[in-house]
Amino acid sequence: MNRVGVLALQGDVREHARMLTALGAQVTLVRRPDELASVRGLVLPGGESSVIDKLARAFGLQQPIRRAIAAGMPVYGTCAGLILLAERVVDGIAGQESFGGLDVTVQRNAFGGQVESFETELTVEGFDSPTHATFIRAPRVVEVGPAARPIAALPDGTVVAVRQEHLLGTAFHPEVTGEPRFHELFLDAVRSA
Ligand code: GLN
């Protein structure tokens, strides 16, 4: 009933599966279209978005995932997963594609040099206390289109979390810090889809 998938082509698949299982979901690791067809929601993990994109195309998953997103399946993307969920990607590798759906422009590897990886406390819309967020070669949201809504930003205004109906994206990794509230939002969307 409450079966959700984690796209398991590359990246921090295990951390997401562990979090979702801890929250009571049944988890399928998705590598094939028939596995995708068996789940009611999908998590796109952190990792390397260009690699996940290539593998998704090679495994025949790109079009099924696009169709599932268009049909209203809840999807939550973290970091590389946010890049894959973005309608528009800046600084991708040559030929890099995304699944799209989330009405945002995302810039890959947007925090250069010494701040490539960092941690910070973030206020998130709808949360009653801040979250401790870990950014690892993270993207940032450089434009939020009219369909999407920013729900968290860095002190300088850089948007790092976005919601849009059944879609959720964060530039950071709650699955690494043990922060359950984003996965709960995702599972709520699955329950009400
Ligand atoms: N820099 C990676 C990419 O472009 C994302 C890093 C991450 O997921 N932690 O896909």
Short mmCIF file of C-alpha atoms and ligand atoms in Angstrom, two decimals:
data_model
loop_
_atom_site.label_atom_id
_atom_site.label_comp_id
_atom_site.label_asym_id
_atom_site.label_seq_id
_atom_site.Cartn_x
_atom_site.Cartn_y
_atom_site.Cartn_z
CA MET A 1 0.00 0.00 0.00
CA ASN A 2 2.59 2.45 1.15
CA ARG A 3 5.30 1.22 -1.21
CA VAL A 4 7.78 3.83 -2.38
CA GLY A 5 10.90 3.63 -4.50
CA VAL A 6 14.43 4.96 -4.35
CA LEU A 7 16.05 5.38 -7.75
CA ALA A 8 19.02 3.04 -7.28
CA LEU A 9 21.34 3.71 -10.22
CA GLN A 10 24.04 5.63 -8.32
CA GLY A 11 24.35 7.76 -5.18
CA ASP A 12 23.30 7.58 -1.53
CA VAL A 13 20.50 5.09 -2.10
CA ARG A 14 20.97 3.20 1.17
CA GLU A 15 20.63 6.28 3.39
CA HIS A 16 17.27 7.14 1.80
CA ALA A 17 16.04 3.56 2.00
CA ARG A 18 16.97 3.43 5.69
CA MET A 19 15.16 6.71 6.44
CA LEU A 20 12.01 5.69 4.57
CA THR A 21 11.96 2.27 6.24
CA ALA A 22 12.36 3.91 9.66
CA LEU A 23 9.31 6.03 8.86
CA GLY A 24 7.23 2.93 8.15
CA ALA A 25 7.36 2.83 4.35
CA GLN A 26 8.01 -0.27 2.29
CA VAL A 27 10.91 0.46 -0.03
CA THR A 28 11.74 -0.84 -3.49
CA LEU A 29 15.10 -0.05 -5.08
CA VAL A 30 14.18 1.07 -8.60
CA ARG A 31 16.45 0.09 -11.50
CA ARG A 32 13.91 -1.07 -14.06
CA PRO A 33 10.61 0.26 -15.46
CA ASP A 34 8.61 -2.61 -13.89
CA GLU A 35 10.02 -1.68 -10.47
CA LEU A 36 9.00 1.93 -11.05
CA ALA A 37 5.50 0.77 -11.94
CA SER A 38 5.20 -0.96 -8.55
CA VAL A 39 5.75 2.18 -6.40
CA ARG A 40 3.53 5.13 -5.46
CA GLY A 41 6.32 7.63 -4.91
CA LEU A 42 9.99 7.98 -5.82
CA VAL A 43 13.08 9.43 -4.14
CA LEU A 44 15.92 10.66 -6.35
CA PRO A 45 19.09 10.40 -4.23
CA GLY A 46 22.19 12.54 -4.00
CA GLY A 47 25.19 11.46 -6.03
CA GLU A 48 26.25 12.64 -9.46
CA SER A 49 23.35 13.94 -11.53
CA SER A 50 25.09 13.50 -14.90
CA VAL A 51 25.78 9.83 -14.13
CA ILE A 52 22.26 9.15 -12.86
CA ASP A 53 20.88 10.87 -15.98
CA LYS A 54 22.98 8.72 -18.30
CA LEU A 55 22.14 5.49 -16.48
CA ALA A 56 18.42 6.36 -16.37
CA ARG A 57 18.45 6.74 -20.15
CA ALA A 58 20.49 3.54 -20.62
CA PHE A 59 18.08 1.60 -18.37
CA GLY A 60 14.99 2.91 -20.18
CA LEU A 61 13.82 4.78 -17.10
CA GLN A 62 13.89 8.40 -18.26
CA GLN A 63 10.58 8.39 -20.14
CA PRO A 64 8.71 6.28 -17.54
CA ILE A 65 9.90 8.62 -14.77
CA ARG A 66 8.86 11.68 -16.81
CA ARG A 67 5.43 10.14 -17.39
CA ALA A 68 5.05 9.27 -13.69
CA ILE A 69 5.94 12.85 -12.67
CA ALA A 70 3.47 14.25 -15.21
CA ALA A 71 0.80 11.85 -13.89
CA GLY A 72 1.22 13.22 -10.35
CA MET A 73 3.45 10.67 -8.65
CA PRO A 74 5.12 12.26 -5.60
CA VAL A 75 8.88 12.65 -6.09
CA TYR A 76 11.48 13.95 -3.65
CA GLY A 77 14.97 14.82 -4.93
CA THR A 78 18.00 15.61 -2.76
CA CYS A 79 21.04 17.40 -4.22
CA ALA A 80 21.74 15.50 -7.48
CA GLY A 81 18.09 14.45 -7.22
CA LEU A 82 17.03 18.11 -7.13
CA ILE A 83 19.04 18.69 -10.31
CA LEU A 84 17.27 15.74 -11.96
CA LEU A 85 13.88 17.11 -10.93
CA ALA A 86 14.56 20.64 -12.24
CA GLU A 87 13.01 21.81 -15.49
CA ARG A 88 16.16 23.81 -16.26
CA VAL A 89 19.80 23.00 -15.38
CA VAL A 90 22.75 25.42 -15.55
CA ASP A 91 26.37 24.13 -15.64
CA GLY A 92 25.44 20.55 -16.50
CA ILE A 93 27.92 18.46 -18.50
CA ALA A 94 27.50 18.49 -22.31
CA GLY A 95 24.23 16.80 -23.21
CA GLN A 96 23.04 16.47 -19.61
CA GLU A 97 19.27 16.06 -19.32
CA SER A 98 16.89 16.11 -16.39
CA PHE A 99 13.53 14.44 -15.76
CA GLY A 100 12.04 17.87 -15.09
CA GLY A 101 8.73 18.68 -13.47
CA LEU A 102 9.87 21.17 -10.86
CA ASP A 103 9.51 24.70 -12.24
CA VAL A 104 12.98 25.91 -11.23
CA THR A 105 16.39 26.60 -12.71
CA VAL A 106 19.12 24.81 -10.76
CA GLN A 107 22.84 25.51 -11.01
CA ARG A 108 25.11 22.50 -10.49
CA ASN A 109 28.12 22.73 -8.16
CA ALA A 110 27.07 26.26 -7.28
CA PHE A 111 29.16 26.64 -4.14
CA GLY A 112 32.76 26.73 -5.34
CA GLY A 113 36.14 26.67 -3.59
CA GLN A 114 36.35 26.38 0.18
CA VAL A 115 32.60 26.34 0.75
CA GLU A 116 32.08 23.43 -1.64
CA SER A 117 30.79 21.44 1.33
CA PHE A 118 29.33 23.03 4.45
CA GLU A 119 26.70 22.65 7.14
CA THR A 120 24.26 25.22 8.46
CA GLU A 121 21.01 25.67 10.38
CA LEU A 122 18.05 26.40 8.12
CA THR A 123 14.58 27.67 8.80
CA VAL A 124 12.07 25.72 6.73
CA GLU A 125 8.50 26.79 5.99
CA GLY A 126 6.12 24.63 8.02
CA PHE A 127 8.78 23.26 10.43
CA ASP A 128 8.53 24.36 14.07
CA SER A 129 12.32 24.25 14.56
CA PRO A 130 15.32 24.73 12.25
CA THR A 131 16.96 21.85 10.42
CA HIS A 132 20.68 21.08 10.38
CA ALA A 133 21.50 20.96 6.67
CA THR A 134 24.54 19.35 5.02
CA PHE A 135 25.58 20.64 1.59
CA ILE A 136 27.99 18.48 -0.46
CA ARG A 137 29.02 19.93 -3.82
CA ALA A 138 25.48 21.17 -3.79
CA PRO A 139 23.40 22.89 -6.44
CA ARG A 140 21.42 26.05 -5.79
CA VAL A 141 18.11 27.18 -7.13
CA VAL A 142 18.80 30.29 -9.21
CA GLU A 143 15.26 30.88 -10.42
CA VAL A 144 11.89 29.77 -9.03
CA GLY A 145 9.13 29.73 -11.64
CA PRO A 146 5.50 30.55 -10.87
CA ALA A 147 4.47 26.92 -10.29
CA ALA A 148 7.06 26.31 -7.55
CA ARG A 149 7.43 27.74 -4.03
CA PRO A 150 10.69 28.23 -2.11
CA ILE A 151 10.49 26.76 1.42
CA ALA A 152 14.06 27.38 2.63
CA ALA A 153 16.86 29.80 1.83
CA LEU A 154 20.36 30.59 3.07
CA PRO A 155 20.88 33.92 4.90
CA ASP A 156 21.94 35.54 1.61
CA GLY A 157 18.62 34.59 0.02
CA THR A 158 19.89 31.60 -2.00
CA VAL A 159 16.96 29.19 -2.35
CA VAL A 160 17.86 25.64 -1.27
CA ALA A 161 14.48 23.88 -0.89
CA VAL A 162 11.40 24.01 -3.10
CA ARG A 163 7.91 22.50 -3.19
CA GLN A 164 5.46 22.21 -6.03
CA GLU A 165 2.30 20.18 -5.50
CA HIS A 166 3.53 16.55 -5.42
CA LEU A 167 7.20 17.47 -5.91
CA LEU A 168 9.85 18.35 -3.32
CA GLY A 169 13.51 19.19 -3.80
CA THR A 170 16.32 20.04 -1.39
CA ALA A 171 19.90 21.03 -2.27
CA PHE A 172 21.06 19.40 0.98
CA HIS A 173 20.92 15.86 2.45
CA PRO A 174 18.44 15.20 5.30
CA GLU A 175 19.03 11.46 4.78
CA VAL A 176 22.65 11.96 5.90
CA THR A 177 21.90 13.96 9.07
CA GLY A 178 18.92 11.84 10.17
CA GLU A 179 16.41 14.68 9.68
CA PRO A 180 13.08 12.92 8.99
CA ARG A 181 10.75 15.83 8.28
CA PHE A 182 11.36 16.11 4.52
CA HIS A 183 10.81 12.39 3.99
CA GLU A 184 7.64 12.74 6.10
CA LEU A 185 6.41 15.47 3.73
CA PHE A 186 7.12 13.13 0.84
CA LEU A 187 5.28 10.22 2.50
CA ASP A 188 2.33 12.53 3.30
CA ALA A 189 2.16 13.39 -0.40
CA VAL A 190 2.23 9.67 -1.25
CA ARG A 191 -0.64 8.97 1.18
CA SER A 192 -2.80 11.73 -0.27
CA ALA A 193 -1.93 11.13 -3.95
N1 GLN B 1 27.53 17.82 -7.68
C1 GLN B 1 26.62 16.72 -7.83
C2 GLN B 1 25.90 16.75 -9.16
O1 GLN B 1 26.13 17.61 -9.95
C3 GLN B 1 25.60 16.70 -6.69
C4 GLN B 1 26.27 16.39 -5.38
C5 GLN B 1 25.41 15.64 -4.42
O2 GLN B 1 24.39 15.04 -4.78
N2 GLN B 1 25.85 15.61 -3.20
O3 GLN B 1 25.08 15.92 -9.43
#
